[in-house]
Amino acid sequence: MTAALRGEWVKLRTAPAGLAVTLLLAAGLTAAGAALGGGDAIDPVQLRLLGVRLGQAAVAAAGVQLIAGEYGTGLIRMSLLAVPRRTHLLAAKATLLTAGVLPVAVLGVGIAVLTLPPSGPLFRAAAESILYLILIGLLGLGVGAAVRGSAAAVGIVLALLYLMPILLQMIPDPDWQRALYRLTPATAVQVIATTVDAAALPIGPWPALGVVAAWTVFALAIGVFTLHRRSAIR
């Protein structure tokens, strides 16, 4: 595992700056909520954290790019020769991705809520937003490992995050709509930022984050299965 981490770190240091640019874009988009200001909004925390909805797209793309990009260039063959244990390879990528997304998420979320008065709900929403962005990056990594194509993998993740809530609104039965809404990863981005009238939400903030974690674990499991079952050729 140590060798796998070292190899991934060397690749990140010598690779083009695309991943770094994507993560910096994520920080900027996440911090963009600060430009909206708090004002007299009913829930100023939720308003300031609207940028997380934008930043998550760049974070997901970074996760996808970390492995699907290697399939596009053929570098995956060298990676698998250097690290025959494919689970170790994906774990190393997940570790470095987490290490990269964490400061980006802290920076973006921190800027977004910097001028708000400190409170327990604010700290909870900020901490969950940071964890959410890390999970979305890992979700992108899992989908990228499973699908192997950057464009297709990004499309799948963005559909989960942006398109699924729209599709759920078309379900005529409100009970089914509410039940399915609790199971979508896109639910969390709104729920975790809510600090006013949280009892009216279909699911609590921490359970919503748990749903995202479950989707992420599932995607990574499929990614590991795909890495073991298929060759390095797309």
PDB file of C-alpha atoms in Angstrom:
ATOM      1  CA  MET A   1       0.000   0.000   0.000  1.00  0.00           C
ATOM      2  CA  THR A   2       2.890   2.357   0.790  1.00  0.00           C
ATOM      3  CA  ALA A   3       4.392   1.710  -2.642  1.00  0.00           C
ATOM      4  CA  ALA A   4       1.025   2.381  -4.261  1.00  0.00           C
ATOM      5  CA  LEU A   5       0.708   5.702  -2.428  1.00  0.00           C
ATOM      6  CA  ARG A   6       4.238   6.668  -3.422  1.00  0.00           C
ATOM      7  CA  GLY A   7       3.556   5.824  -7.049  1.00  0.00           C
ATOM      8  CA  GLU A   8       0.328   7.817  -7.138  1.00  0.00           C
ATOM      9  CA  TRP A   9       2.054  10.777  -5.524  1.00  0.00           C
ATOM     10  CA  VAL A  10       4.813  10.706  -8.149  1.00  0.00           C
ATOM     11  CA  LYS A  11       2.212  10.606 -10.926  1.00  0.00           C
ATOM     12  CA  LEU A  12       0.373  13.578  -9.448  1.00  0.00           C
ATOM     13  CA  ARG A  13       3.599  15.585  -9.179  1.00  0.00           C
ATOM     14  CA  THR A  14       4.645  14.876 -12.767  1.00  0.00           C
ATOM     15  CA  ALA A  15       1.203  14.963 -14.409  1.00  0.00           C
ATOM     16  CA  PRO A  16      -0.307  18.016 -16.110  1.00  0.00           C
ATOM     17  CA  ALA A  17      -1.972  20.544 -13.819  1.00  0.00           C
ATOM     18  CA  GLY A  18      -5.491  19.544 -14.885  1.00  0.00           C
ATOM     19  CA  LEU A  19      -6.409  17.944 -11.575  1.00  0.00           C
ATOM     20  CA  ALA A  20      -5.075  20.857  -9.542  1.00  0.00           C
ATOM     21  CA  VAL A  21      -6.952  23.344 -11.712  1.00  0.00           C
ATOM     22  CA  THR A  22     -10.156  21.341 -11.298  1.00  0.00           C
ATOM     23  CA  LEU A  23      -9.797  21.311  -7.515  1.00  0.00           C
ATOM     24  CA  LEU A  24      -9.065  25.038  -7.419  1.00  0.00           C
ATOM     25  CA  LEU A  25     -12.156  25.584  -9.532  1.00  0.00           C
ATOM     26  CA  ALA A  26     -14.099  23.561  -6.977  1.00  0.00           C
ATOM     27  CA  ALA A  27     -12.822  25.832  -4.196  1.00  0.00           C
ATOM     28  CA  GLY A  28     -13.833  28.930  -6.128  1.00  0.00           C
ATOM     29  CA  LEU A  29     -17.294  27.639  -6.946  1.00  0.00           C
ATOM     30  CA  THR A  30     -17.873  26.524  -3.364  1.00  0.00           C
ATOM     31  CA  ALA A  31     -16.815  29.911  -2.041  1.00  0.00           C
ATOM     32  CA  ALA A  32     -19.080  31.649  -4.576  1.00  0.00           C
ATOM     33  CA  GLY A  33     -21.964  31.466  -2.110  1.00  0.00           C
ATOM     34  CA  ALA A  34     -20.244  34.193  -0.087  1.00  0.00           C
ATOM     35  CA  ALA A  35     -20.992  36.651  -2.894  1.00  0.00           C
ATOM     36  CA  LEU A  36     -24.707  36.191  -2.278  1.00  0.00           C
ATOM     37  CA  GLY A  37     -24.411  37.541   1.236  1.00  0.00           C
ATOM     38  CA  GLY A  38     -26.546  36.730   4.229  1.00  0.00           C
ATOM     39  CA  GLY A  39     -28.868  39.703   4.207  1.00  0.00           C
ATOM     40  CA  ASP A  40     -32.310  39.125   5.635  1.00  0.00           C
ATOM     41  CA  ALA A  41     -32.554  35.579   4.313  1.00  0.00           C
ATOM     42  CA  ILE A  42     -34.564  33.154   6.420  1.00  0.00           C
ATOM     43  CA  ASP A  43     -31.582  30.800   6.467  1.00  0.00           C
ATOM     44  CA  PRO A  44     -28.366  32.738   5.694  1.00  0.00           C
ATOM     45  CA  VAL A  45     -26.220  29.619   6.214  1.00  0.00           C
ATOM     46  CA  GLN A  46     -28.089  27.760   3.491  1.00  0.00           C
ATOM     47  CA  LEU A  47     -27.776  30.776   1.210  1.00  0.00           C
ATOM     48  CA  ARG A  48     -24.023  31.033   1.738  1.00  0.00           C
ATOM     49  CA  LEU A  49     -23.529  27.313   1.118  1.00  0.00           C
ATOM     50  CA  LEU A  50     -25.297  27.367  -2.249  1.00  0.00           C
ATOM     51  CA  GLY A  51     -21.834  27.343  -3.790  1.00  0.00           C
ATOM     52  CA  VAL A  52     -21.386  23.748  -2.611  1.00  0.00           C
ATOM     53  CA  ARG A  53     -23.939  22.749  -5.266  1.00  0.00           C
ATOM     54  CA  LEU A  54     -21.639  24.198  -7.904  1.00  0.00           C
ATOM     55  CA  GLY A  55     -18.360  23.059  -6.370  1.00  0.00           C
ATOM     56  CA  GLN A  56     -19.515  19.461  -6.165  1.00  0.00           C
ATOM     57  CA  ALA A  57     -19.462  19.180  -9.957  1.00  0.00           C
ATOM     58  CA  ALA A  58     -15.762  20.076 -10.122  1.00  0.00           C
ATOM     59  CA  VAL A  59     -14.938  17.770  -7.203  1.00  0.00           C
ATOM     60  CA  ALA A  60     -16.764  14.879  -8.880  1.00  0.00           C
ATOM     61  CA  ALA A  61     -14.916  15.589 -12.131  1.00  0.00           C
ATOM     62  CA  ALA A  62     -11.600  15.512 -10.257  1.00  0.00           C
ATOM     63  CA  GLY A  63     -12.443  12.094  -8.827  1.00  0.00           C
ATOM     64  CA  VAL A  64     -13.401  10.749 -12.228  1.00  0.00           C
ATOM     65  CA  GLN A  65     -10.328  12.228 -13.870  1.00  0.00           C
ATOM     66  CA  LEU A  66      -7.978  10.610 -11.359  1.00  0.00           C
ATOM     67  CA  ILE A  67      -8.624   7.132 -12.760  1.00  0.00           C
ATOM     68  CA  ALA A  68     -10.680   7.428 -15.955  1.00  0.00           C
ATOM     69  CA  GLY A  69      -8.048   9.780 -17.346  1.00  0.00           C
ATOM     70  CA  GLU A  70      -5.507   6.959 -17.083  1.00  0.00           C
ATOM     71  CA  TYR A  71      -7.717   4.716 -19.177  1.00  0.00           C
ATOM     72  CA  GLY A  72      -7.905   7.444 -21.814  1.00  0.00           C
ATOM     73  CA  THR A  73      -4.111   7.813 -22.032  1.00  0.00           C
ATOM     74  CA  GLY A  74      -3.229   4.162 -21.514  1.00  0.00           C
ATOM     75  CA  LEU A  75      -1.295   4.964 -18.343  1.00  0.00           C
ATOM     76  CA  ILE A  76      -3.519   2.512 -16.452  1.00  0.00           C
ATOM     77  CA  ARG A  77      -1.471  -0.386 -17.873  1.00  0.00           C
ATOM     78  CA  MET A  78       1.685   0.908 -16.208  1.00  0.00           C
ATOM     79  CA  SER A  79      -0.212   1.590 -12.994  1.00  0.00           C
ATOM     80  CA  LEU A  80      -1.499  -1.971 -12.828  1.00  0.00           C
ATOM     81  CA  LEU A  81       1.924  -3.404 -13.610  1.00  0.00           C
ATOM     82  CA  ALA A  82       3.448  -1.332 -10.817  1.00  0.00           C
ATOM     83  CA  VAL A  83       0.627  -2.168  -8.371  1.00  0.00           C
ATOM     84  CA  PRO A  84      -0.719  -5.669  -9.179  1.00  0.00           C
ATOM     85  CA  ARG A  85      -3.091  -5.526  -6.211  1.00  0.00           C
ATOM     86  CA  ARG A  86      -5.793  -3.474  -7.812  1.00  0.00           C
ATOM     87  CA  THR A  87      -7.602  -2.785  -4.554  1.00  0.00           C
ATOM     88  CA  HIS A  88      -4.418  -1.131  -3.297  1.00  0.00           C
ATOM     89  CA  LEU A  89      -4.279   1.000  -6.427  1.00  0.00           C
ATOM     90  CA  LEU A  90      -7.809   2.316  -5.962  1.00  0.00           C
ATOM     91  CA  ALA A  91      -7.256   2.790  -2.216  1.00  0.00           C
ATOM     92  CA  ALA A  92      -4.123   4.839  -2.913  1.00  0.00           C
ATOM     93  CA  LYS A  93      -6.009   7.024  -5.364  1.00  0.00           C
ATOM     94  CA  ALA A  94      -8.845   7.442  -2.851  1.00  0.00           C
ATOM     95  CA  THR A  95      -6.382   8.467  -0.142  1.00  0.00           C
ATOM     96  CA  LEU A  96      -4.653  11.083  -2.287  1.00  0.00           C
ATOM     97  CA  LEU A  97      -7.982  12.362  -3.599  1.00  0.00           C
ATOM     98  CA  THR A  98      -9.237  12.825  -0.046  1.00  0.00           C
ATOM     99  CA  ALA A  99      -6.012  14.621   0.876  1.00  0.00           C
ATOM    100  CA  GLY A 100      -6.506  16.922  -2.109  1.00  0.00           C
ATOM    101  CA  VAL A 101     -10.208  17.639  -1.676  1.00  0.00           C
ATOM    102  CA  LEU A 102     -10.032  18.263   2.079  1.00  0.00           C
ATOM    103  CA  PRO A 103      -8.089  21.569   1.978  1.00  0.00           C
ATOM    104  CA  VAL A 104     -10.064  22.686  -1.067  1.00  0.00           C
ATOM    105  CA  ALA A 105     -13.364  22.016   0.715  1.00  0.00           C
ATOM    106  CA  VAL A 106     -12.175  23.707   3.914  1.00  0.00           C
ATOM    107  CA  LEU A 107     -11.057  26.749   1.920  1.00  0.00           C
ATOM    108  CA  GLY A 108     -14.231  27.056  -0.131  1.00  0.00           C
ATOM    109  CA  VAL A 109     -16.675  26.429   2.702  1.00  0.00           C
ATOM    110  CA  GLY A 110     -14.638  28.579   5.090  1.00  0.00           C
ATOM    111  CA  ILE A 111     -14.739  31.572   2.752  1.00  0.00           C
ATOM    112  CA  ALA A 112     -18.457  31.079   2.150  1.00  0.00           C
ATOM    113  CA  VAL A 113     -19.415  31.234   5.829  1.00  0.00           C
ATOM    114  CA  LEU A 114     -16.563  33.397   7.127  1.00  0.00           C
ATOM    115  CA  THR A 115     -18.627  36.480   7.984  1.00  0.00           C
ATOM    116  CA  LEU A 116     -21.597  34.681   9.531  1.00  0.00           C
ATOM    117  CA  PRO A 117     -21.946  34.742  13.327  1.00  0.00           C
ATOM    118  CA  PRO A 118     -20.636  31.499  14.840  1.00  0.00           C
ATOM    119  CA  SER A 119     -23.192  28.984  16.074  1.00  0.00           C
ATOM    120  CA  GLY A 120     -23.630  25.266  16.557  1.00  0.00           C
ATOM    121  CA  PRO A 121     -25.824  24.856  13.452  1.00  0.00           C
ATOM    122  CA  LEU A 122     -23.308  26.829  11.376  1.00  0.00           C
ATOM    123  CA  PHE A 123     -20.389  24.612  12.459  1.00  0.00           C
ATOM    124  CA  ARG A 124     -22.464  21.489  11.824  1.00  0.00           C
ATOM    125  CA  ALA A 125     -23.472  22.646   8.326  1.00  0.00           C
ATOM    126  CA  ALA A 126     -19.901  23.671   7.459  1.00  0.00           C
ATOM    127  CA  ALA A 127     -18.395  20.392   8.701  1.00  0.00           C
ATOM    128  CA  GLU A 128     -20.977  18.308   6.850  1.00  0.00           C
ATOM    129  CA  SER A 129     -20.451  20.322   3.664  1.00  0.00           C
ATOM    130  CA  ILE A 130     -16.729  19.530   3.800  1.00  0.00           C
ATOM    131  CA  LEU A 131     -17.404  15.824   4.373  1.00  0.00           C
ATOM    132  CA  TYR A 132     -20.003  15.896   1.581  1.00  0.00           C
ATOM    133  CA  LEU A 133     -17.519  17.263  -0.951  1.00  0.00           C
ATOM    134  CA  ILE A 134     -14.980  14.585  -0.007  1.00  0.00           C
ATOM    135  CA  LEU A 135     -17.606  11.869  -0.471  1.00  0.00           C
ATOM    136  CA  ILE A 136     -18.637  13.297  -3.852  1.00  0.00           C
ATOM    137  CA  GLY A 137     -15.018  13.184  -4.998  1.00  0.00           C
ATOM    138  CA  LEU A 138     -14.780   9.536  -3.945  1.00  0.00           C
ATOM    139  CA  LEU A 139     -18.108   8.834  -5.642  1.00  0.00           C
ATOM    140  CA  GLY A 140     -16.623  10.202  -8.858  1.00  0.00           C
ATOM    141  CA  LEU A 141     -13.556   7.995  -8.379  1.00  0.00           C
ATOM    142  CA  GLY A 142     -15.711   4.892  -7.967  1.00  0.00           C
ATOM    143  CA  VAL A 143     -17.851   5.660 -10.996  1.00  0.00           C
ATOM    144  CA  GLY A 144     -14.732   6.478 -13.027  1.00  0.00           C
ATOM    145  CA  ALA A 145     -13.202   3.116 -12.117  1.00  0.00           C
ATOM    146  CA  ALA A 146     -16.386   1.302 -13.072  1.00  0.00           C
ATOM    147  CA  VAL A 147     -17.176   3.140 -16.319  1.00  0.00           C
ATOM    148  CA  ARG A 148     -13.573   3.928 -17.414  1.00  0.00           C
ATOM    149  CA  GLY A 149     -14.607   6.762 -19.705  1.00  0.00           C
ATOM    150  CA  SER A 150     -14.272  10.306 -18.366  1.00  0.00           C
ATOM    151  CA  ALA A 151     -17.229  11.820 -20.226  1.00  0.00           C
ATOM    152  CA  ALA A 152     -19.615   8.962 -19.421  1.00  0.00           C
ATOM    153  CA  ALA A 153     -18.557   8.802 -15.763  1.00  0.00           C
ATOM    154  CA  VAL A 154     -18.920  12.554 -15.249  1.00  0.00           C
ATOM    155  CA  GLY A 155     -22.322  12.401 -16.942  1.00  0.00           C
ATOM    156  CA  ILE A 156     -23.506   9.650 -14.590  1.00  0.00           C
ATOM    157  CA  VAL A 157     -22.382  11.482 -11.452  1.00  0.00           C
ATOM    158  CA  LEU A 158     -23.843  14.810 -12.564  1.00  0.00           C
ATOM    159  CA  ALA A 159     -27.127  13.086 -13.393  1.00  0.00           C
ATOM    160  CA  LEU A 160     -27.241  11.701  -9.851  1.00  0.00           C
ATOM    161  CA  LEU A 161     -26.520  15.117  -8.384  1.00  0.00           C
ATOM    162  CA  TYR A 162     -28.579  17.416 -10.596  1.00  0.00           C
ATOM    163  CA  LEU A 163     -30.986  15.473 -12.810  1.00  0.00           C
ATOM    164  CA  MET A 164     -32.384  12.938 -10.351  1.00  0.00           C
ATOM    165  CA  PRO A 165     -34.135  15.517  -8.126  1.00  0.00           C
ATOM    166  CA  ILE A 166     -35.869  16.940 -11.193  1.00  0.00           C
ATOM    167  CA  LEU A 167     -37.032  13.481 -12.282  1.00  0.00           C
ATOM    168  CA  LEU A 168     -38.355  12.720  -8.798  1.00  0.00           C
ATOM    169  CA  GLN A 169     -40.598  15.781  -8.972  1.00  0.00           C
ATOM    170  CA  MET A 170     -42.430  14.104 -11.848  1.00  0.00           C
ATOM    171  CA  ILE A 171     -43.600  11.216  -9.623  1.00  0.00           C
ATOM    172  CA  PRO A 172     -47.301  11.832  -8.963  1.00  0.00           C
ATOM    173  CA  ASP A 173     -47.478   9.976  -5.639  1.00  0.00           C
ATOM    174  CA  PRO A 174     -46.136  12.314  -2.904  1.00  0.00           C
ATOM    175  CA  ASP A 175     -45.398   9.414  -0.541  1.00  0.00           C
ATOM    176  CA  TRP A 176     -43.232   7.634  -3.129  1.00  0.00           C
ATOM    177  CA  GLN A 177     -41.630  10.938  -4.067  1.00  0.00           C
ATOM    178  CA  ARG A 178     -40.699  11.657  -0.460  1.00  0.00           C
ATOM    179  CA  ALA A 179     -39.411   8.111   0.122  1.00  0.00           C
ATOM    180  CA  LEU A 180     -37.211   8.123  -2.983  1.00  0.00           C
ATOM    181  CA  TYR A 181     -36.025  11.644  -2.258  1.00  0.00           C
ATOM    182  CA  ARG A 182     -34.511  10.363   0.980  1.00  0.00           C
ATOM    183  CA  LEU A 183     -32.454   7.822  -0.970  1.00  0.00           C
ATOM    184  CA  THR A 184     -30.885  10.180  -3.503  1.00  0.00           C
ATOM    185  CA  PRO A 185     -27.375  11.558  -2.950  1.00  0.00           C
ATOM    186  CA  ALA A 186     -28.523  14.960  -4.222  1.00  0.00           C
ATOM    187  CA  THR A 187     -30.752  15.388  -1.170  1.00  0.00           C
ATOM    188  CA  ALA A 188     -27.818  15.952   1.154  1.00  0.00           C
ATOM    189  CA  VAL A 189     -26.502  19.103  -0.498  1.00  0.00           C
ATOM    190  CA  GLN A 190     -29.667  20.973   0.502  1.00  0.00           C
ATOM    191  CA  VAL A 191     -30.357  19.219   3.787  1.00  0.00           C
ATOM    192  CA  ILE A 192     -26.918  19.617   5.358  1.00  0.00           C
ATOM    193  CA  ALA A 193     -26.922  23.355   4.659  1.00  0.00           C
ATOM    194  CA  THR A 194     -30.308  23.895   6.308  1.00  0.00           C
ATOM    195  CA  THR A 195     -30.197  25.390   9.791  1.00  0.00           C
ATOM    196  CA  VAL A 196     -33.781  26.713  10.019  1.00  0.00           C
ATOM    197  CA  ASP A 197     -36.908  24.517  10.186  1.00  0.00           C
ATOM    198  CA  ALA A 198     -34.809  21.379   9.700  1.00  0.00           C
ATOM    199  CA  ALA A 199     -37.664  19.296  11.137  1.00  0.00           C
ATOM    200  CA  ALA A 200     -39.655  19.913   7.964  1.00  0.00           C
ATOM    201  CA  LEU A 201     -37.026  18.206   5.807  1.00  0.00           C
ATOM    202  CA  PRO A 202     -37.665  14.676   4.508  1.00  0.00           C
ATOM    203  CA  ILE A 203     -34.454  13.429   6.170  1.00  0.00           C
ATOM    204  CA  GLY A 204     -32.061  14.722   8.807  1.00  0.00           C
ATOM    205  CA  PRO A 205     -28.623  16.176   7.968  1.00  0.00           C
ATOM    206  CA  TRP A 206     -26.508  13.294   9.285  1.00  0.00           C
ATOM    207  CA  PRO A 207     -28.726  10.549   7.803  1.00  0.00           C
ATOM    208  CA  ALA A 208     -28.596  12.424   4.475  1.00  0.00           C
ATOM    209  CA  LEU A 209     -24.811  12.400   4.634  1.00  0.00           C
ATOM    210  CA  GLY A 210     -25.018   8.686   5.421  1.00  0.00           C
ATOM    211  CA  VAL A 211     -26.987   8.172   2.201  1.00  0.00           C
ATOM    212  CA  VAL A 212     -24.193   9.842   0.229  1.00  0.00           C
ATOM    213  CA  ALA A 213     -21.648   7.663   2.025  1.00  0.00           C
ATOM    214  CA  ALA A 214     -23.633   4.552   1.082  1.00  0.00           C
ATOM    215  CA  TRP A 215     -23.709   5.590  -2.598  1.00  0.00           C
ATOM    216  CA  THR A 216     -19.967   6.269  -2.436  1.00  0.00           C
ATOM    217  CA  VAL A 217     -19.145   2.895  -0.880  1.00  0.00           C
ATOM    218  CA  PHE A 218     -21.316   1.177  -3.491  1.00  0.00           C
ATOM    219  CA  ALA A 219     -19.594   3.027  -6.354  1.00  0.00           C
ATOM    220  CA  LEU A 220     -16.135   2.199  -5.007  1.00  0.00           C
ATOM    221  CA  ALA A 221     -17.126  -1.450  -4.557  1.00  0.00           C
ATOM    222  CA  ILE A 222     -18.274  -1.610  -8.176  1.00  0.00           C
ATOM    223  CA  GLY A 223     -15.027   0.106  -9.187  1.00  0.00           C
ATOM    224  CA  VAL A 224     -12.951  -2.502  -7.341  1.00  0.00           C
ATOM    225  CA  PHE A 225     -14.991  -5.318  -8.878  1.00  0.00           C
ATOM    226  CA  THR A 226     -14.493  -3.857 -12.354  1.00  0.00           C
ATOM    227  CA  LEU A 227     -10.763  -3.429 -11.835  1.00  0.00           C
ATOM    228  CA  HIS A 228     -10.476  -7.112 -10.883  1.00  0.00           C
ATOM    229  CA  ARG A 229     -12.791  -8.525 -13.543  1.00  0.00           C
ATOM    230  CA  ARG A 230     -11.718  -6.585 -16.616  1.00  0.00           C
ATOM    231  CA  SER A 231      -8.419  -5.953 -18.337  1.00  0.00           C
ATOM    232  CA  ALA A 232      -6.692  -2.583 -18.498  1.00  0.00           C
ATOM    233  CA  ILE A 233      -8.061  -2.046 -22.011  1.00  0.00           C
ATOM    234  CA  ARG A 234     -11.308  -0.113 -22.226  1.00  0.00           C
TER     235      ARG A 234
END
